[in-house]
Coordinates of C-alpha atoms in Angstrom, one line a residue:
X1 CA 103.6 73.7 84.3
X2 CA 103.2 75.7 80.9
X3 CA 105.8 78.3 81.8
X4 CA 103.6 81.2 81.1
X5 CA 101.9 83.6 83.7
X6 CA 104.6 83.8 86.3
X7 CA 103.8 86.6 88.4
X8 CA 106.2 88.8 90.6
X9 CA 106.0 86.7 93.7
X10 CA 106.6 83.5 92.1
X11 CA 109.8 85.4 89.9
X12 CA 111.5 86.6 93.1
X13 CA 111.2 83.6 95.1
X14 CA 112.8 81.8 91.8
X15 CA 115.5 84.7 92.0
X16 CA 116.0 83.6 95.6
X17 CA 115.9 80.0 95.0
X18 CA 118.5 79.4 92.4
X19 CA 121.2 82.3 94.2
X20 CA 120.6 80.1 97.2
X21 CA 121.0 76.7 95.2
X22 CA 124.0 78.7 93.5
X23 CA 125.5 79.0 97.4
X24 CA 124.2 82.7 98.0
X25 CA 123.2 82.8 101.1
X26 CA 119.7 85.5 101.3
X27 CA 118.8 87.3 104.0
X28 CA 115.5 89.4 104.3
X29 CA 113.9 91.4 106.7
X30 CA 111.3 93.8 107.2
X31 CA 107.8 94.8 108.3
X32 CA 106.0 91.7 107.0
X33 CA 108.0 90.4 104.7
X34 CA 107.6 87.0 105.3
X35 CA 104.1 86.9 104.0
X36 CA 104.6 90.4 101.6
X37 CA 102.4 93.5 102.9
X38 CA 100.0 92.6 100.1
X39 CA 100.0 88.5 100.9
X40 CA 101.9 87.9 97.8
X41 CA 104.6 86.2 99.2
X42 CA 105.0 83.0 101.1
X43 CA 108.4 82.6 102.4
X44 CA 107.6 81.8 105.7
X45 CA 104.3 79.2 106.7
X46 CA 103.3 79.2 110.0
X47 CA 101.0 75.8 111.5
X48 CA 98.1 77.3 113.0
X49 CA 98.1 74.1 115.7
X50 CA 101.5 74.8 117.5
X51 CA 102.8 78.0 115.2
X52 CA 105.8 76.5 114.3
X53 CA 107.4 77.8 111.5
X54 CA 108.7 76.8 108.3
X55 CA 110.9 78.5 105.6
X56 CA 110.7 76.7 102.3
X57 CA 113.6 78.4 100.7
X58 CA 115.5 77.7 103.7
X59 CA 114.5 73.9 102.6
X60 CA 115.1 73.7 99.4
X61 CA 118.1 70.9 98.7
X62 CA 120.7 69.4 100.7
X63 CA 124.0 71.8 100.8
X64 CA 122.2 74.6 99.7
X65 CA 123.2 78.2 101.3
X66 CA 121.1 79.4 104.4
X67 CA 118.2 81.4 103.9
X68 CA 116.8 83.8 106.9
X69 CA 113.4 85.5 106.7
X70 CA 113.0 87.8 109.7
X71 CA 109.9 89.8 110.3
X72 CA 111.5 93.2 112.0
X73 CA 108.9 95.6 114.3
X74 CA 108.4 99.4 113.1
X75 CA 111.7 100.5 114.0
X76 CA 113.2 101.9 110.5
X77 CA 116.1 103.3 111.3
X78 CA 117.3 100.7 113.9
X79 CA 116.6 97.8 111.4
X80 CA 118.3 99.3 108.6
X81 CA 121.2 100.6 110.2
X82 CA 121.4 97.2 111.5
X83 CA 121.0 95.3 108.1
X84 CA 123.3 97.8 106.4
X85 CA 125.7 96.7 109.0
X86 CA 125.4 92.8 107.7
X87 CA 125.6 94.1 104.4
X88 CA 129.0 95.0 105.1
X89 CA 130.3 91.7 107.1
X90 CA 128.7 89.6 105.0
X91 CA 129.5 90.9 101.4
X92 CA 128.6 87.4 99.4
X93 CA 125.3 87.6 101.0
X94 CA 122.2 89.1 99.9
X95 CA 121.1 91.2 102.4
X96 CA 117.5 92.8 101.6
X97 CA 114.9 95.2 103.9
X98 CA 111.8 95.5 102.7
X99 CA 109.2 98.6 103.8
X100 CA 105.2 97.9 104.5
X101 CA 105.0 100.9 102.3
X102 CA 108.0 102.6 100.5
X103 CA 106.7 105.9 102.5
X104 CA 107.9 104.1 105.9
X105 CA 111.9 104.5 104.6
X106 CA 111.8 107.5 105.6
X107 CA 111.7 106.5 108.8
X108 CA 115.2 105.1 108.5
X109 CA 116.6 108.6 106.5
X110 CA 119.1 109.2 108.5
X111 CA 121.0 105.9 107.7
X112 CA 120.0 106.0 104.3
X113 CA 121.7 109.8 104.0
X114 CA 124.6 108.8 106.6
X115 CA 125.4 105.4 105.4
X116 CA 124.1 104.2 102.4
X117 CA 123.8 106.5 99.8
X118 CA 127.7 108.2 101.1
X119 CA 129.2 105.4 103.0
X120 CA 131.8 104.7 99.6
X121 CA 132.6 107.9 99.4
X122 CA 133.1 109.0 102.6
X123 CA 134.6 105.8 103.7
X124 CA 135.7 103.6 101.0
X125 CA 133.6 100.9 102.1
X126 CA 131.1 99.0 99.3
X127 CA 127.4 97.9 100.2
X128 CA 125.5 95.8 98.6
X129 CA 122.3 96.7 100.9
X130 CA 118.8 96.2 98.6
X131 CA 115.6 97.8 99.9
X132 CA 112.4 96.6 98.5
X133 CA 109.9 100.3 98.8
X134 CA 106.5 99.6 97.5
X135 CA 105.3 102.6 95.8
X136 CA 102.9 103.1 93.4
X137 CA 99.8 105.9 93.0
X138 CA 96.7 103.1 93.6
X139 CA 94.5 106.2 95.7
X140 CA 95.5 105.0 99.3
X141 CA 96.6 108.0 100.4
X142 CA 99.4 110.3 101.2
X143 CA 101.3 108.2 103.5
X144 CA 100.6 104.4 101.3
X145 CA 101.7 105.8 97.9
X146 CA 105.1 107.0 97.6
X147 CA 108.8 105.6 98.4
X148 CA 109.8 109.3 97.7
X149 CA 111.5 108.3 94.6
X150 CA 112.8 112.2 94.1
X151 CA 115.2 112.2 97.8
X152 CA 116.8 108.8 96.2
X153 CA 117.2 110.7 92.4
X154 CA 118.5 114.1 94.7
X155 CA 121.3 111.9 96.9
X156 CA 122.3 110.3 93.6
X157 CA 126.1 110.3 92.0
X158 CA 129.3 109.4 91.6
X159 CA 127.8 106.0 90.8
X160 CA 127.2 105.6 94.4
X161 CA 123.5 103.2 94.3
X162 CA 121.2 101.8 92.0
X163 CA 117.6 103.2 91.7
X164 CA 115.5 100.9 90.0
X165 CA 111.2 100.5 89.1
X166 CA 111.2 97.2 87.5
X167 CA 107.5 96.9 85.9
X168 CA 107.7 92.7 85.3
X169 CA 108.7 90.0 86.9
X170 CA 111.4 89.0 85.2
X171 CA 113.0 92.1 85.8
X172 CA 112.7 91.7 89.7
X173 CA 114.0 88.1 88.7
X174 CA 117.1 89.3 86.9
X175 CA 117.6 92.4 89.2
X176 CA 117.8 90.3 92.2
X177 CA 120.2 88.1 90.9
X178 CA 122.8 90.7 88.9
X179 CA 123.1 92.1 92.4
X180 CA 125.2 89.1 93.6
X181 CA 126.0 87.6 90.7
X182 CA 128.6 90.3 89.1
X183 CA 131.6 91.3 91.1
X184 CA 130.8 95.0 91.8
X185 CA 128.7 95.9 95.1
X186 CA 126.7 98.9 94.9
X187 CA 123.4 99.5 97.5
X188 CA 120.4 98.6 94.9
X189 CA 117.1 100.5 95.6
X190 CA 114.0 99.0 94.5
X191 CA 111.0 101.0 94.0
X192 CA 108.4 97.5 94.0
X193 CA 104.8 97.7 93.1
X194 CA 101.5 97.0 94.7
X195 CA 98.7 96.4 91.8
X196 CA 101.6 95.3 89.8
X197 CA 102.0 92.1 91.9
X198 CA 98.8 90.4 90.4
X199 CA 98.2 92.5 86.9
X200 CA 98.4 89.7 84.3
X201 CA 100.4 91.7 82.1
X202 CA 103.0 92.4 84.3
X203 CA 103.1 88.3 84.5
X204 CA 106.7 86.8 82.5
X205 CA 107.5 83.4 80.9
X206 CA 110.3 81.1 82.1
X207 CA 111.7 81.4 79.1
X208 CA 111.9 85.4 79.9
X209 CA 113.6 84.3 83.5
X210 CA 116.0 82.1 82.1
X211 CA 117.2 83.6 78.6
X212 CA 116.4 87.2 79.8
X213 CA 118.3 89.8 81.2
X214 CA 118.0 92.9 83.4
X215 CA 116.6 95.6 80.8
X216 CA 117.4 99.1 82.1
X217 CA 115.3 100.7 79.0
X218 CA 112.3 99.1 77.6
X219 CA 110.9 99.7 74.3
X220 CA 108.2 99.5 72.2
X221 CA 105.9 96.2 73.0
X222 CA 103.0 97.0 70.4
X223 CA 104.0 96.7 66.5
X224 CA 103.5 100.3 65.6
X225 CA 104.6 102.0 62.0
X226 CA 107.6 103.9 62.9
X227 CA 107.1 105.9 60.3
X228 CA 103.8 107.4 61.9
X229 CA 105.2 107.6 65.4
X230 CA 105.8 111.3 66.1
X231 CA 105.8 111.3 70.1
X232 CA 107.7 109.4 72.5
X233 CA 106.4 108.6 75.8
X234 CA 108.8 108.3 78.7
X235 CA 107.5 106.3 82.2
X236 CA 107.9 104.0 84.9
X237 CA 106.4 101.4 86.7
X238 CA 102.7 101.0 86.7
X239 CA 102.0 104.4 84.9
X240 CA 103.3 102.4 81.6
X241 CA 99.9 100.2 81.9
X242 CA 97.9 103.0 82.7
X243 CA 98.8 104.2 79.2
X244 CA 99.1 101.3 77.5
X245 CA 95.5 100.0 78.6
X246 CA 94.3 103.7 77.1
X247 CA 96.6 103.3 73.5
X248 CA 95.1 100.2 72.5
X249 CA 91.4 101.1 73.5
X250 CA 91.5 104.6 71.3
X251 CA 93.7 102.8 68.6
X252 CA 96.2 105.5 69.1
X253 CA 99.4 105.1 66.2
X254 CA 101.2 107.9 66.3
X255 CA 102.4 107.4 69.9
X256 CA 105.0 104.9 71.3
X257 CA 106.1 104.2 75.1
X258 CA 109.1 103.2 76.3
X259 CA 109.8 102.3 79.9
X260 CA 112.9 103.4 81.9
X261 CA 113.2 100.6 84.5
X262 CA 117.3 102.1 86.0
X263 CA 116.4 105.6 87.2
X264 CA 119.9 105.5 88.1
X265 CA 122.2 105.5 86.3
X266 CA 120.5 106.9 83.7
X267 CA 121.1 104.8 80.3
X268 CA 121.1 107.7 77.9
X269 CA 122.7 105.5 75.2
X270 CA 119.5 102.7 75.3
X271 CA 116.8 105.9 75.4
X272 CA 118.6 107.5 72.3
X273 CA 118.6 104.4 70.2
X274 CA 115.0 104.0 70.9
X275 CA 114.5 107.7 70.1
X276 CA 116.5 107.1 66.9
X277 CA 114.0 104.1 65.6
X278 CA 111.4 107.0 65.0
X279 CA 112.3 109.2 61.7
X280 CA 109.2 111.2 62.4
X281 CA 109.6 111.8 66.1
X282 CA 109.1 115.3 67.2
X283 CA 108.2 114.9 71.3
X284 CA 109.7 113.7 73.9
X285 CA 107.1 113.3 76.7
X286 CA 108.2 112.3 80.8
X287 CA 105.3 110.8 82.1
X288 CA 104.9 110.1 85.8
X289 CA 102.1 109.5 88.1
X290 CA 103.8 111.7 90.8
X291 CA 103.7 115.4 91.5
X292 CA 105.6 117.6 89.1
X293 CA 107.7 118.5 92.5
X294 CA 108.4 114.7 93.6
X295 CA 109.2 111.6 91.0
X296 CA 111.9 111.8 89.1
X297 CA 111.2 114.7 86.5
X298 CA 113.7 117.2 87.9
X299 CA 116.5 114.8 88.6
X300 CA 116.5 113.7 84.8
X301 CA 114.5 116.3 82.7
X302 CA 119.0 117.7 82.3
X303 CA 119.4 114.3 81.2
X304 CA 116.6 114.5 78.7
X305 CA 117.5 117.5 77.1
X306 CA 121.2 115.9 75.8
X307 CA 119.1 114.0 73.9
X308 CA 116.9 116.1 71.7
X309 CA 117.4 116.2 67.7
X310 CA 116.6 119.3 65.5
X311 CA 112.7 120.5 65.7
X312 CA 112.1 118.2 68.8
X313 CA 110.7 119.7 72.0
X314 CA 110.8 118.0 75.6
X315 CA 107.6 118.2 78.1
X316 CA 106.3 116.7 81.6
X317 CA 103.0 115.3 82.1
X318 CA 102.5 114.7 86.2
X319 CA 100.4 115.5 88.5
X320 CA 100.2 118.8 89.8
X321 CA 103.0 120.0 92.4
X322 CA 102.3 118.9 95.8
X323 CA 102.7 119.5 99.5
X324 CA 101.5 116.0 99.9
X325 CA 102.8 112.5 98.1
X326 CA 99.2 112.0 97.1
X327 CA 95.2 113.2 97.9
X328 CA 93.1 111.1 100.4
X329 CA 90.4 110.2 98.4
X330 CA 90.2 107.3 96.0
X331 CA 87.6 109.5 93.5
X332 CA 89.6 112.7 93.5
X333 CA 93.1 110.3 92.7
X334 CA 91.2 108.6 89.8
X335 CA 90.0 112.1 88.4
X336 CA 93.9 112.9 88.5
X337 CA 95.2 109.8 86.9
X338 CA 92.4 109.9 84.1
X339 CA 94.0 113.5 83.6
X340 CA 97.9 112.4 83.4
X341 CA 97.0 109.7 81.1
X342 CA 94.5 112.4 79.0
X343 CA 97.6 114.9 78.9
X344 CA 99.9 112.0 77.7
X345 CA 98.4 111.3 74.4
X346 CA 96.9 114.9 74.1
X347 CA 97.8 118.3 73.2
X348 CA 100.8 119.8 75.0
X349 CA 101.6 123.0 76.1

């Protein structure tokens, strides 16, 4: 009613509602999906008299296009192929599988390495296949943490997919719908969050969903004196509110963050100009909550480089290289993220 505080459940079911009101037919399918692994979504209520379900998008107007919500057993690779098999009979349709945990896709890595990340240019044959991959470093564990962004970053070229970490919600909103709504069909891979899905600022305004557009490079939110900014901060996802949160308590100004929400295709042309408002700016900083071996450091730190000016230096700041995604306990993953976030505003080596 006031147009403020949508959060990303109510943005992507908005997404889904007007493509479907627009005559885009939606499917999605996964483990869970109809009420979200983290009970954010409601696309499918269930009477608890006589379990008969019901599909609200499904009932939105009359002569709307049909909406399926399917929850699929543990089966990756089976349900993916499967899917990525609709994908390519039913190009005008938006055809989505979503992960319990982004981890879980790699239970489907054969199709994703076979079909949808070479399947244009082995075969000539477009896919406009989305997966949905929770991720996010909230101290669950190794195998509840990470959708592995580094094998998506590694299998990445020729223009072949989209690998995207949208941090609002209406940039899931406008996501969603520039994957049917332009001509072009490319596989989209969504890395979606977990803490994310509630945090009030991660909550957008309909005007945002309805004037807005898919940002693939984020800048500055805070007014800060470019004149006084000498570092630029680099991120993705939820690691941007880590530091944010941290900026404003210290009163840091010297500092700026800017979020890179397409991993792929890299826009080096939107980073640049935000590099460019900063006369001062000496460092480039990539910050990521990952391992310095996993996220997507090495895939772009080549990418970074391009962009350096005279007299400024590139760094990382991650967590140390791992064996494992993440540690198992919730005290030793908050000691590490307090340090990433230290190392981000601190001295660098």
């Amino acid at each position: 009613e006031s147009g403020q505080g949508i959060d990303w459940a109510t943005a992507e079911a908005l997404a889904f509602g007007t493509l479907l009101c627009e005559g885009t037919p939606v499917r999605l399918s996964g483990q869970d999906c109809g009420r979200g692994t983290f009970s954010q979504r409601h696309a499918i209520l269930v009477d608890q008299e006589n379990e008969e379900k019901f599909v609200p998008l499904a009932n939105i107007r009359f002569g709307q296009a049909p909406c399926e919500v399917i929850d699929s057993p543990l089966a990756e690779a089976s349900v993916l192929g499967f899917e990525y098999g609709v994908s390519l009979a039913e190009p005008h349709m938006l055809v989505l599988w979503e992960a319990q945990f982004g981890d879980f896709a790699n239970g489907a890595q054969v199709v994703i390495d076979q079909f949808l990340a070479a399947g244009e240019a082995k075969w000539g044959r477009g896919c406009g296949l989305t997966l949905l991959l929770p991720h996010g470093h909230e101290g669950q564990g190794a195998e509840h943490s990470s959708a592995r962004i580094e094998r998506f970053m590694q299998l990445s070229a020729g223009f072949n997919w989209e690998v995207c970490v949208p941090s609002n919600a209406a940039q899931i909103f406008h996501l969603l719908r520039r994957q049917m709504l332009r001509p072009q069909r490319k596989p989209l891979v969504v890395m979606t969050p977990k803490s994310l899905l509630r945090h009030k600022n991660a909550a957008s305004s309909f005007d945002e969903l309805s004037g807005g557009t898919f940002q693939t490079v984020i800048g500055e939110i805070d007014d800060l004196p470019a004149k006084e900014v000498t570092r630029l901060v680099a991120c993705a996802g939820k690691m941007f509110y880590d530091l944010l949160a941290a900026r404003r308590e210290r009163g840091i100004g010297h500092v700026a963050l800017v979020r890179i929400a397409q991993l792929y295709p890299f826009d080096d042309r939107r980073l640049a100009e935000e590099m460019r408002k900063y006369p001062r700016l000496s460092e480039l900083v990539w910050c990521q909550e990952e391992p310095l071996n996993q996220g997507a450091w090495y895939a772009k730190h080549h990418r970074l480089v391009p962009l350096l000016g005279k007299g400024q230096s590139l760094h990382v700041v991650s967590r140390p290289a791992s064996a494992s995604s993440a540690v198992g306990y919730p005290a030793r993953h908050a000691a590490q993220q307090k340090d990433v976030v230290e190392h981000a505003f601190g001295p660098l080596a």
